[in-house]
Coordinates of C-alpha atoms in Angstrom, one line a residue:
M1 CA -188.6 0.5 92.6
T2 CA -188.7 3.2 89.9
Q3 CA -192.2 4.6 89.4
R4 CA -193.4 4.9 85.9
T5 CA -194.7 8.4 85.2
A6 CA -196.7 9.8 82.4
S7 CA -194.8 11.5 79.6
M8 CA -194.4 15.2 80.1
W9 CA -193.6 15.9 76.5
P10 CA -197.2 16.5 75.3
D11 CA -197.6 19.4 77.7
A12 CA -194.1 20.8 77.4
D13 CA -193.7 24.3 76.0
L14 CA -191.2 24.0 73.1
T15 CA -191.9 27.3 71.5
G16 CA -188.4 28.4 72.2
C17 CA -187.1 25.5 70.0
G18 CA -189.3 26.6 67.1
L19 CA -192.3 24.3 67.8
P20 CA -195.8 25.5 68.2
G21 CA -197.1 25.7 71.8
P22 CA -199.3 23.0 73.3
G23 CA -202.9 23.0 72.0
T24 CA -202.0 25.0 68.9
D25 CA -204.4 24.4 66.0
L26 CA -202.0 23.4 63.2
A27 CA -204.6 24.2 60.6
N28 CA -204.4 27.9 61.4
L29 CA -200.6 28.0 61.2
P30 CA -199.0 29.6 58.1
T31 CA -197.2 27.1 55.8
A32 CA -193.8 28.7 56.6
C33 CA -194.4 28.0 60.3
V34 CA -195.2 24.3 59.6
V35 CA -192.0 24.0 57.5
G36 CA -190.0 25.6 60.3
A37 CA -191.6 23.3 62.9
I38 CA -190.7 20.2 60.8
A39 CA -187.1 21.4 60.6
A40 CA -187.1 22.2 64.4
T41 CA -188.4 18.7 65.1
K42 CA -185.6 17.2 63.1
N43 CA -183.1 19.3 64.9
G44 CA -184.6 18.3 68.3
H45 CA -184.4 14.6 67.3
C46 CA -180.7 15.0 66.5
F47 CA -180.1 16.9 69.8
L48 CA -182.0 14.2 71.8
D49 CA -179.8 11.5 70.1
W50 CA -176.8 13.5 71.2
Q51 CA -178.2 13.7 74.8
L52 CA -178.9 10.0 74.8
F53 CA -175.2 9.3 74.2
Q54 CA -174.4 11.5 77.1
F55 CA -176.7 9.6 79.4
A56 CA -175.4 6.3 78.2
L57 CA -171.8 7.4 79.0
S58 CA -173.0 8.7 82.4
M59 CA -174.6 5.3 83.2
H60 CA -171.4 3.5 82.3
S61 CA -169.4 5.9 84.6
R62 CA -171.9 5.1 87.5
V63 CA -171.7 1.4 86.9
R64 CA -167.9 1.7 86.9
A65 CA -167.9 3.7 90.1
S66 CA -170.1 1.1 91.9
S67 CA -167.7 -1.8 90.9
T68 CA -165.6 -3.0 93.8
N69 CA -162.9 -4.5 91.5
V70 CA -162.9 -3.0 88.0
V71 CA -159.9 -5.2 86.8
A72 CA -161.5 -8.4 87.9
T73 CA -164.9 -7.4 86.6
Q74 CA -163.5 -6.7 83.1
K75 CA -162.5 -10.4 82.8
S76 CA -166.0 -11.5 83.6
I77 CA -168.8 -12.3 81.2
L78 CA -170.7 -9.8 83.2
D79 CA -168.2 -6.9 82.6
L80 CA -169.0 -3.2 83.0
E81 CA -170.3 -3.0 79.4
S82 CA -172.7 -5.9 80.0
Q83 CA -173.9 -4.3 83.3
T84 CA -174.4 -0.9 81.6
A85 CA -176.2 -2.5 78.7
L86 CA -178.6 -4.1 81.1
E87 CA -179.4 -0.8 82.7
L88 CA -179.9 0.8 79.3
Q89 CA -182.0 -2.1 78.1
M90 CA -184.4 -1.6 81.1
S91 CA -184.5 2.2 80.7
L92 CA -185.2 2.1 76.9
E93 CA -187.5 -1.0 77.1
S94 CA -185.4 -2.4 74.2
T95 CA -183.4 -5.5 73.4
E96 CA -179.9 -6.2 74.8
Y97 CA -178.5 -5.9 71.3
A98 CA -180.0 -2.4 70.9
A99 CA -178.6 -1.4 74.2
R100 CA -175.1 -2.7 73.4
V101 CA -175.1 -0.9 70.0
L102 CA -176.1 2.4 71.8
L103 CA -173.3 2.0 74.3
L104 CA -170.7 1.2 71.6
D105 CA -171.8 4.2 69.5
A106 CA -171.5 6.4 72.6
F107 CA -168.0 5.2 73.2
D108 CA -167.1 6.0 69.6
A109 CA -168.6 9.4 70.0
R110 CA -166.5 10.2 73.1
D111 CA -163.2 8.5 72.1
R112 CA -163.0 8.3 68.3
L113 CA -165.4 10.8 66.6
P114 CA -165.8 13.8 68.9
R115 CA -166.1 16.3 66.1
V116 CA -168.6 14.3 64.2
Y117 CA -170.5 13.8 67.5
A118 CA -170.6 17.6 67.9
T119 CA -172.6 17.9 64.7
M120 CA -175.3 15.8 66.3
R121 CA -175.8 18.6 68.9
L122 CA -176.1 21.1 66.1
G123 CA -179.0 19.1 64.5
L124 CA -177.0 18.1 61.4
I125 CA -176.9 14.3 61.8
D126 CA -179.0 11.9 63.8
R127 CA -178.0 8.6 65.5
D128 CA -178.6 6.5 62.4
R129 CA -176.1 8.6 60.4
F130 CA -173.6 8.6 63.3
H131 CA -173.9 4.8 63.6
R132 CA -173.0 4.4 59.9
I133 CA -170.0 6.6 60.3
A134 CA -168.9 4.7 63.4
H135 CA -169.3 1.4 61.6
E136 CA -167.3 2.4 58.6
T137 CA -164.4 3.8 60.7
R138 CA -164.2 1.0 63.3
L139 CA -161.1 -0.7 61.7
V140 CA -159.0 2.5 61.9
V141 CA -156.7 1.9 64.9
D142 CA -154.1 4.7 64.5
E143 CA -155.2 7.6 66.7
D144 CA -153.7 10.3 64.5
I145 CA -155.3 9.0 61.3
M146 CA -158.6 8.6 63.2
A147 CA -158.5 12.2 64.4
K148 CA -157.9 13.3 60.8
I149 CA -160.8 11.3 59.5
D150 CA -163.0 12.6 62.2
A151 CA -162.1 16.2 61.2
L152 CA -162.6 15.5 57.5
I153 CA -166.0 14.0 58.0
A154 CA -167.2 16.7 60.4
A155 CA -166.0 19.4 57.9
E156 CA -167.9 17.7 55.1
I157 CA -171.1 17.4 57.2
L158 CA -170.8 21.1 58.0
G159 CA -170.3 21.8 54.3
A160 CA -167.0 23.6 55.0
Q161 CA -167.7 27.3 54.5
R162 CA -171.3 27.0 53.2
G163 CA -173.3 25.8 56.2
Y164 CA -174.3 22.2 55.7
T165 CA -175.4 20.0 52.9
C166 CA -178.2 17.4 52.8
I167 CA -176.8 13.9 53.0
S168 CA -178.8 10.7 53.4
V169 CA -177.9 7.8 55.7
T170 CA -176.5 5.9 52.7
K171 CA -174.5 8.8 51.5
T172 CA -173.2 9.4 55.0
G173 CA -171.8 5.8 55.1
A174 CA -170.3 6.2 51.6
M175 CA -168.6 9.5 52.7
A176 CA -167.0 7.8 55.7
R177 CA -166.0 4.8 53.7
R178 CA -164.2 7.1 51.2
H179 CA -162.2 8.9 53.8
V180 CA -161.2 5.6 55.4
A181 CA -160.0 4.3 52.0
E182 CA -158.1 7.5 51.3
Q183 CA -156.5 8.0 54.7
D184 CA -156.0 4.4 55.9
P185 CA -156.0 1.9 52.9
D186 CA -155.0 -0.9 55.2
A187 CA -158.2 -0.5 57.2
A188 CA -160.3 -0.6 54.0
R189 CA -158.3 -3.6 52.8
R190 CA -158.8 -5.6 56.0
E191 CA -162.5 -4.8 55.9
R192 CA -162.6 -5.9 52.2
E193 CA -160.9 -9.3 53.1
G194 CA -163.2 -9.9 56.0
A195 CA -166.3 -8.9 54.0
K196 CA -165.4 -11.3 51.2
D197 CA -165.2 -14.1 53.7
G198 CA -168.7 -13.3 54.7
R199 CA -170.2 -14.4 51.3
S200 CA -173.3 -16.5 52.1
L201 CA -176.7 -17.7 51.0
G202 CA -179.5 -18.2 53.5
H203 CA -183.2 -18.3 53.9
Q204 CA -185.8 -17.5 56.5
A205 CA -189.4 -18.8 56.9
L206 CA -192.1 -16.3 56.7
E207 CA -195.9 -16.4 57.3
A208 CA -198.5 -17.9 55.0
G209 CA -196.3 -20.5 53.5
M210 CA -193.7 -18.0 52.2
A211 CA -189.9 -17.8 52.7
Q212 CA -187.2 -15.3 52.0
L213 CA -183.9 -16.1 50.2
F214 CA -181.0 -13.7 50.8
L215 CA -177.7 -13.7 49.1
T216 CA -174.5 -11.9 50.2
A217 CA -171.8 -11.4 47.5
T218 CA -169.6 -8.7 46.1
A219 CA -171.2 -5.4 45.2
E220 CA -170.4 -5.7 41.6
D221 CA -171.8 -9.2 41.3
V222 CA -175.1 -8.3 43.1
R223 CA -175.4 -5.2 40.8
L224 CA -174.9 -7.5 37.8
A225 CA -177.4 -10.0 39.1
R226 CA -180.0 -7.3 39.7
Q227 CA -179.6 -5.9 36.2
M228 CA -179.8 -9.4 34.8
L229 CA -183.2 -9.9 36.5
D230 CA -184.3 -6.6 35.2
A231 CA -183.3 -7.7 31.7
V232 CA -185.3 -10.9 32.1
I233 CA -188.5 -9.2 33.3
A234 CA -188.2 -6.5 30.6
G235 CA -189.6 -9.1 28.2
R236 CA -193.0 -9.2 29.8
C237 CA -196.0 -7.9 27.9
P238 CA -197.9 -4.9 29.1
A239 CA -200.8 -7.1 30.3
D240 CA -198.6 -9.0 32.8
P241 CA -200.3 -8.4 36.2
R242 CA -197.2 -8.7 38.3
T243 CA -195.3 -5.8 39.9
K244 CA -191.6 -5.5 39.1
T245 CA -190.8 -6.9 42.5
Q246 CA -193.0 -9.9 42.1
A247 CA -191.6 -10.5 38.5
R248 CA -188.0 -10.3 39.8
S249 CA -188.8 -12.9 42.4
D250 CA -190.3 -15.2 39.8
A251 CA -187.4 -14.6 37.4
A252 CA -184.8 -15.4 40.1
I253 CA -186.5 -18.7 41.0
A254 CA -186.8 -19.6 37.3
L255 CA -183.1 -19.0 36.7
L256 CA -182.0 -20.9 39.7
Q257 CA -184.2 -23.8 38.8
R258 CA -183.2 -23.6 35.2
K259 CA -186.8 -23.1 34.1
Q260 CA -188.3 -20.8 31.5
F261 CA -189.5 -17.5 32.8
T262 CA -192.9 -16.9 31.3
C263 CA -195.4 -14.0 31.0
A264 CA -198.3 -14.2 33.4
C265 CA -200.9 -12.3 31.3
D266 CA -202.8 -15.5 30.1
S267 CA -203.9 -13.6 27.0
E268 CA -204.0 -15.0 23.5
G269 CA -202.4 -12.0 21.9
C270 CA -199.4 -12.0 24.3
T271 CA -196.4 -9.9 22.9
A272 CA -193.9 -11.1 25.5
A273 CA -190.3 -11.1 24.3
I274 CA -188.6 -13.6 26.6
S275 CA -186.9 -16.1 24.3
D276 CA -183.2 -16.9 24.8
V277 CA -182.2 -14.8 21.7
E278 CA -184.1 -11.8 22.9
L279 CA -182.8 -12.2 26.4
D280 CA -179.2 -12.5 25.2
A281 CA -179.6 -9.2 23.3
R282 CA -180.8 -7.4 26.4
A283 CA -178.2 -9.1 28.7
A284 CA -175.4 -7.9 26.3
R285 CA -176.3 -4.3 27.2
I286 CA -175.8 -4.9 31.0
V287 CA -172.9 -2.7 32.3
V288 CA -171.7 -1.9 35.8
H289 CA -169.8 1.3 35.8
V290 CA -166.7 2.0 37.9
L291 CA -164.7 5.2 37.9
C292 CA -161.2 5.6 39.2
D293 CA -158.0 7.5 38.8
A294 CA -155.5 6.1 36.3
T295 CA -153.0 5.7 39.2
T296 CA -155.3 3.3 41.0
L297 CA -155.0 0.7 38.3
E298 CA -151.2 1.1 38.5
G299 CA -151.1 0.3 42.2
G300 CA -152.1 3.6 43.8
D301 CA -154.3 4.0 46.9
K302 CA -157.0 6.4 45.5
C303 CA -160.4 4.8 45.9
G304 CA -162.9 4.5 43.1
Y305 CA -166.7 4.6 42.8
L306 CA -169.0 1.8 41.9
D307 CA -172.3 2.9 40.4
G308 CA -175.2 1.8 42.6
H309 CA -172.9 1.1 45.6
G310 CA -170.6 4.0 46.3
P311 CA -166.9 4.4 47.1
I312 CA -164.8 1.2 46.9
S313 CA -161.1 0.7 47.9
A314 CA -158.3 0.8 45.4
E315 CA -157.8 -2.9 45.9
H316 CA -161.4 -3.6 45.1
V317 CA -161.1 -1.4 41.9
R318 CA -158.2 -3.6 40.8
E319 CA -160.1 -6.8 41.5
I320 CA -162.9 -5.6 39.2
A321 CA -160.5 -4.4 36.6
N322 CA -158.9 -7.9 36.5
R323 CA -162.2 -9.7 35.9
G324 CA -162.4 -11.5 32.6
D325 CA -165.5 -9.6 31.6
A326 CA -164.1 -6.1 32.5
V327 CA -163.6 -3.6 29.8
I328 CA -161.4 -0.6 30.6
H329 CA -161.8 2.8 28.9
Q330 CA -159.5 5.7 29.6
H331 CA -160.9 9.3 29.5
R332 CA -159.2 12.6 29.7
L333 CA -160.8 15.9 30.8
D334 CA -158.7 17.6 28.1
D335 CA -161.0 16.1 25.5
L336 CA -163.7 18.5 26.7
L337 CA -161.5 21.6 26.5
E338 CA -160.8 24.1 23.9
A339 CA -158.7 27.2 24.0
S340 CA -160.5 30.2 25.4
P341 CA -161.5 32.5 22.4
A342 CA -159.9 35.9 22.2
D343 CA -162.9 38.0 21.3
G344 CA -161.3 41.4 21.9
R345 CA -163.2 42.3 25.0
S346 CA -161.3 44.3 27.7
A347 CA -160.4 42.8 31.0
H348 CA -163.3 44.8 32.5
E349 CA -165.7 43.1 30.1
H350 CA -164.5 39.7 31.1
P351 CA -166.1 38.7 34.5
D352 CA -164.3 36.3 36.7
E353 CA -165.3 32.9 35.4
A354 CA -165.6 31.5 39.0
A355 CA -167.7 34.4 40.2
L356 CA -170.3 34.0 37.5
H357 CA -171.9 31.2 39.4
R358 CA -171.0 32.4 42.8
R359 CA -174.0 31.9 45.1
A360 CA -175.7 35.0 46.6
P361 CA -177.9 34.8 49.7
R362 CA -181.2 33.2 48.7
S363 CA -184.3 35.4 48.5
E364 CA -186.6 35.5 51.4
T365 CA -189.7 34.0 49.6
P366 CA -190.2 31.2 47.1
D367 CA -191.8 33.7 44.7
E368 CA -188.7 35.8 44.7
R369 CA -186.6 32.8 44.2
R370 CA -188.6 31.6 41.2
G371 CA -188.6 35.0 39.6
D372 CA -184.8 35.5 40.0
D373 CA -183.5 35.3 36.5
S374 CA -180.1 36.9 37.2
R375 CA -177.1 36.2 39.2
P376 CA -175.4 38.7 41.6
E377 CA -172.8 41.2 40.4
T378 CA -169.6 39.5 39.5
E379 CA -166.0 40.4 40.0
N380 CA -163.6 41.2 37.2
G381 CA -160.8 38.9 36.3
G382 CA -158.7 37.4 33.6
E383 CA -159.9 34.9 31.1
P384 CA -158.8 31.2 31.6
A385 CA -156.5 29.6 29.1
A386 CA -158.9 26.8 28.3
V387 CA -162.6 26.2 28.9
I388 CA -165.0 23.3 28.8
A389 CA -166.8 23.6 25.5
K390 CA -166.9 20.2 23.7
T391 CA -169.8 18.7 25.7
S392 CA -172.5 17.6 23.2
L393 CA -172.5 15.4 20.2
P394 CA -171.5 17.3 17.0
S395 CA -174.5 15.7 15.3
D396 CA -177.0 16.5 18.1
P397 CA -176.6 19.4 20.5
Y398 CA -179.3 17.9 22.8
R399 CA -177.2 14.7 23.5
P400 CA -174.1 14.9 25.7
N401 CA -171.0 13.2 24.5
L402 CA -169.8 10.1 26.4
L403 CA -167.4 12.0 28.7
T404 CA -169.9 14.7 29.6
D405 CA -172.5 11.9 30.3
L406 CA -170.0 10.1 32.6
I407 CA -169.0 13.2 34.5
A408 CA -172.6 14.3 35.1
R409 CA -173.6 10.9 36.4
F410 CA -170.6 10.2 38.5
L411 CA -170.4 13.7 39.9
W412 CA -173.8 13.2 41.7
G413 CA -173.7 9.4 42.0
T414 CA -177.5 9.0 42.4
C415 CA -180.6 10.9 41.5
S416 CA -179.9 14.5 42.4
I417 CA -183.1 15.0 44.4
P418 CA -182.1 15.0 48.1
G419 CA -183.0 11.7 49.7
C420 CA -183.3 9.7 46.5
E421 CA -180.8 6.8 46.2
R422 CA -181.6 5.6 42.7
A423 CA -178.2 4.9 41.0
A424 CA -177.2 7.6 38.5
F425 CA -176.9 5.2 35.6
A426 CA -180.5 4.1 36.2
C427 CA -181.6 7.7 35.9
D428 CA -182.5 10.1 33.2
L429 CA -180.0 12.8 32.5
D430 CA -182.0 16.0 32.8
H431 CA -181.4 19.5 31.4
V432 CA -182.0 21.7 34.4
A433 CA -182.7 24.7 32.3
E434 CA -184.9 23.3 29.5
F435 CA -183.2 22.6 26.2
D436 CA -184.7 24.5 23.2
N437 CA -184.9 22.1 20.3
V438 CA -185.8 24.9 17.8
R439 CA -183.2 27.5 19.0
P440 CA -180.6 25.6 21.0
D441 CA -178.7 28.8 21.6
L442 CA -181.7 30.2 23.5
G443 CA -182.3 27.2 25.8
G444 CA -180.3 25.5 28.5
P445 CA -177.0 24.1 27.3
T446 CA -175.9 20.5 27.1
C447 CA -173.1 20.8 29.6
V448 CA -172.0 19.6 33.0
C449 CA -173.2 23.0 34.3
N450 CA -176.8 22.1 33.2
L451 CA -177.1 18.3 33.6
L452 CA -178.4 16.5 36.6
P453 CA -179.3 12.8 36.9
K454 CA -182.9 12.3 38.0
C455 CA -184.9 9.1 38.4
R456 CA -187.9 8.8 36.2
Y457 CA -190.3 9.7 39.1
H458 CA -188.4 12.9 40.1
H459 CA -187.9 13.8 36.5
L460 CA -191.7 13.8 36.2
V461 CA -191.9 15.9 39.4
K462 CA -189.5 18.5 38.0
T463 CA -191.5 18.7 34.7
N464 CA -195.1 18.6 35.9
L465 CA -195.3 19.8 39.5
E466 CA -196.2 23.5 39.5
G467 CA -194.0 25.6 41.7
F468 CA -191.1 23.1 41.8
V469 CA -187.8 24.9 41.1
D470 CA -184.6 23.0 40.2
D471 CA -181.2 24.8 40.3
L472 CA -177.6 24.0 39.6
W473 CA -174.6 26.3 40.1
I474 CA -170.9 26.3 40.7
D475 CA -169.4 28.4 43.6
S476 CA -166.3 30.5 43.7
S477 CA -164.2 27.4 44.6
G478 CA -165.5 25.4 41.6
R479 CA -167.7 23.2 43.7
Y480 CA -171.0 22.0 42.1
H481 CA -174.2 22.6 44.0
S482 CA -177.8 21.8 43.3
S483 CA -181.0 22.8 45.1
V484 CA -184.7 22.2 44.9
T485 CA -187.5 24.4 46.1
T486 CA -190.8 22.7 46.7
P487 CA -194.2 24.3 46.0
M488 CA -194.6 24.9 49.8
G489 CA -191.4 27.0 49.7
Q490 CA -188.9 24.5 51.2
T491 CA -185.4 24.8 49.7
V492 CA -182.8 22.1 50.1
E493 CA -179.3 22.6 48.8
V494 CA -176.8 19.7 48.1
L495 CA -173.1 19.7 47.3
A496 CA -172.1 17.2 44.5
P497 CA -171.0 14.3 46.7
N498 CA -168.5 12.9 44.3
Q499 CA -166.5 15.8 43.1
W500 CA -163.5 14.2 44.9
L501 CA -163.5 11.7 41.9
I502 CA -162.7 14.5 39.5
P503 CA -160.8 17.1 41.5
R504 CA -159.5 18.9 38.4
L505 CA -163.1 19.9 37.6
A506 CA -163.0 22.5 40.3
D507 CA -160.3 24.4 38.3
L508 CA -162.2 24.4 35.0
R509 CA -164.9 26.7 33.8
C510 CA -167.3 26.3 30.8
T511 CA -168.2 28.7 28.1
H512 CA -171.7 29.0 29.5
Q513 CA -170.4 30.2 32.8
L514 CA -168.2 32.8 31.0
A515 CA -171.3 33.9 29.1
G516 CA -173.2 34.5 32.3
Q517 CA -175.7 31.7 31.8
H518 CA -177.1 29.8 34.8
A519 CA -179.2 26.7 35.3
T520 CA -182.6 27.1 36.8
G521 CA -185.5 24.8 35.9
I522 CA -189.2 25.5 36.5
A523 CA -192.0 23.1 35.7
S524 CA -193.1 23.4 32.1
G525 CA -196.1 21.2 32.4
T526 CA -198.8 20.7 35.0
V527 CA -200.0 17.8 37.2
A528 CA -203.0 17.4 35.0
E529 CA -200.8 17.1 31.9
G530 CA -198.5 14.5 33.6
P531 CA -199.0 10.7 33.8
Q532 CA -202.3 9.7 35.2
R533 CA -203.4 6.8 37.4
A534 CA -206.2 4.5 36.3
R535 CA -207.9 5.5 39.6
T536 CA -207.0 7.6 42.7
R537 CA -204.6 6.2 45.3
T538 CA -207.5 6.1 47.8
A539 CA -209.8 4.3 45.4
A540 CA -207.1 1.7 44.6
K541 CA -206.5 1.2 48.4
H542 CA -210.2 0.7 49.0
A543 CA -210.5 -1.7 46.0
R544 CA -207.6 -3.8 47.4
R545 CA -209.3 -4.0 50.7
R546 CA -212.7 -4.9 49.2
A547 CA -211.0 -7.6 47.1
E548 CA -209.2 -9.1 50.1
R549 CA -212.5 -9.1 52.1
R550 CA -214.3 -10.9 49.3
A551 CA -211.5 -13.4 49.0
N552 CA -211.6 -14.1 52.8
H553 CA -215.4 -14.5 52.6
D554 CA -215.2 -16.9 49.7
R555 CA -212.5 -19.0 51.4
R556 CA -214.5 -19.1 54.6
L557 CA -217.6 -20.3 52.6
A558 CA -215.5 -23.0 50.9
E559 CA -214.2 -24.2 54.3
L560 CA -217.7 -24.3 55.7
S561 CA -219.0 -26.3 52.8
E562 CA -216.5 -29.0 53.5
L563 CA -217.9 -29.5 57.1
P564 CA -220.3 -32.5 57.6
E565 CA -222.9 -30.6 59.4
Q566 CA -225.0 -27.8 57.9
L567 CA -224.0 -24.4 59.3
P568 CA -226.0 -21.2 58.7
E569 CA -224.9 -18.8 56.0
P570 CA -222.9 -15.8 57.3
E571 CA -224.9 -12.7 57.9
P572 CA -224.8 -10.1 55.1
E573 CA -222.7 -7.0 55.8
P574 CA -224.8 -3.9 56.6
A575 CA -225.3 -1.4 53.8
V576 CA -222.9 1.6 54.0
D577 CA -222.8 5.0 52.4
D578 CA -220.1 5.3 49.7
E579 CA -219.5 8.9 50.7
Y580 CA -216.9 9.3 53.4
D581 CA -213.8 11.3 54.2
A582 CA -210.8 10.1 52.3
C583 CA -208.7 10.4 55.4
D584 CA -210.9 7.9 57.3
E585 CA -210.7 4.2 57.2
P586 CA -213.3 2.8 54.6
P587 CA -216.5 1.6 56.2
F588 CA -216.2 -1.8 54.5

């Protein structure tokens, strides 16, 4: 019988891995050391995930070696995989399903995605991200195509020649789905047909008399339904006490039951605008955006991109285009271009347009990065024949024209802050370097080189959080990068995830690049000047708890009053001091 032993991790010396030694007082560590330790912990987590796959494969090999008749065993319900899953289930103290998923992912790591698997050991992806990649590529059966997809995904994770880029679990899955759609359209098509057959509606009972309704449908229909619910709840008055999530739930039930959705403010001066006429006006503005190459609509295999979802197969694009409510607009990058002006400067005076935004090594400290108002020395080169110049509305230089707006949103796909998955068309389009309304020529330009989608929250962060630095640049290969530097000095860089949608953009330069301008944004306001809560987060949490306790007390008294015999009143709660550490649980 295996003896359970105490974990040795708490006393392990991991200083060689970038972590503080056992017993270190974290309060005395410099901020840079804490930042480094967090990154080292993430890298260690990825490495241990890599190691776990190794152990799972080793366990399978041992089970196989102990089998007296492998061929006969593989025909049994209790085959080698089942036996290995049992051993893993016991070791991990997990479910059988979790053990089987671990084993299947380990097989994929060894047999189908060895290069992607290697990036786990380097600390670039964890098991969750690997699982998404394995899931998205599982229908690829051709070994040569699978090897190519493996190499392409690994290269994108590594960021090609620039280290690695920050990609979330959702973006990791989208990246793998795109490569499958491009390299093996049949695999994407089979997946699409199988997924459509999985349309369903179900429900699940929850506690306290509640239940959950879940719907599975095409990505575009779900996106439209969500926006329709948002249009319904947009008519509430400001006094409605419901959160957006609660209001969406009420709106969905009202629509399904063909009832009128009403405001819940219960005030005499309610200003709710939820009549059918007003709702129709808002619903008319609901749009789901899809971008694709023109050849895709003509039968090509280039995949497209559905806002709020990610890459979709060419067949899926054509299905959406053939819907009765679809409206197709054709756009050409040439509409943004104008001939490069001949201003008489010599070749030496014309810097290489690609080198103007070439990225130099970042400064060592956040203060140096924030104070860096210039780019590195550039190489000389010829002037391009055409440049991006027609990017704003002629009547308003602050507003991007339609094509610039579309490029800026589709290029990034979501909020540009790493880890935020808010769909780009639900975001603000932010000038990284602040636009100067008085002297537009002195502020940040309205151009793809200075526009990033940001959700409303992260837009406020960029504007009002002192020390927050936002950056956007184009490297020598024409690839778009963004980065953020937090007040604590952490810098995260991200490659535009969807530049594959507009490959020609890498060959074009804009007038602002040629003029040596760059996009760096620093908070212009302060936290005190930004939006304020009615009360602090801690005070709100304590108020909710007090309200819940009072409700429980009142309900208990009501239940006691219904009993036939007289019971004593509950003892009053002891008096407490209102002063306590905000990090502690409240004393009531």
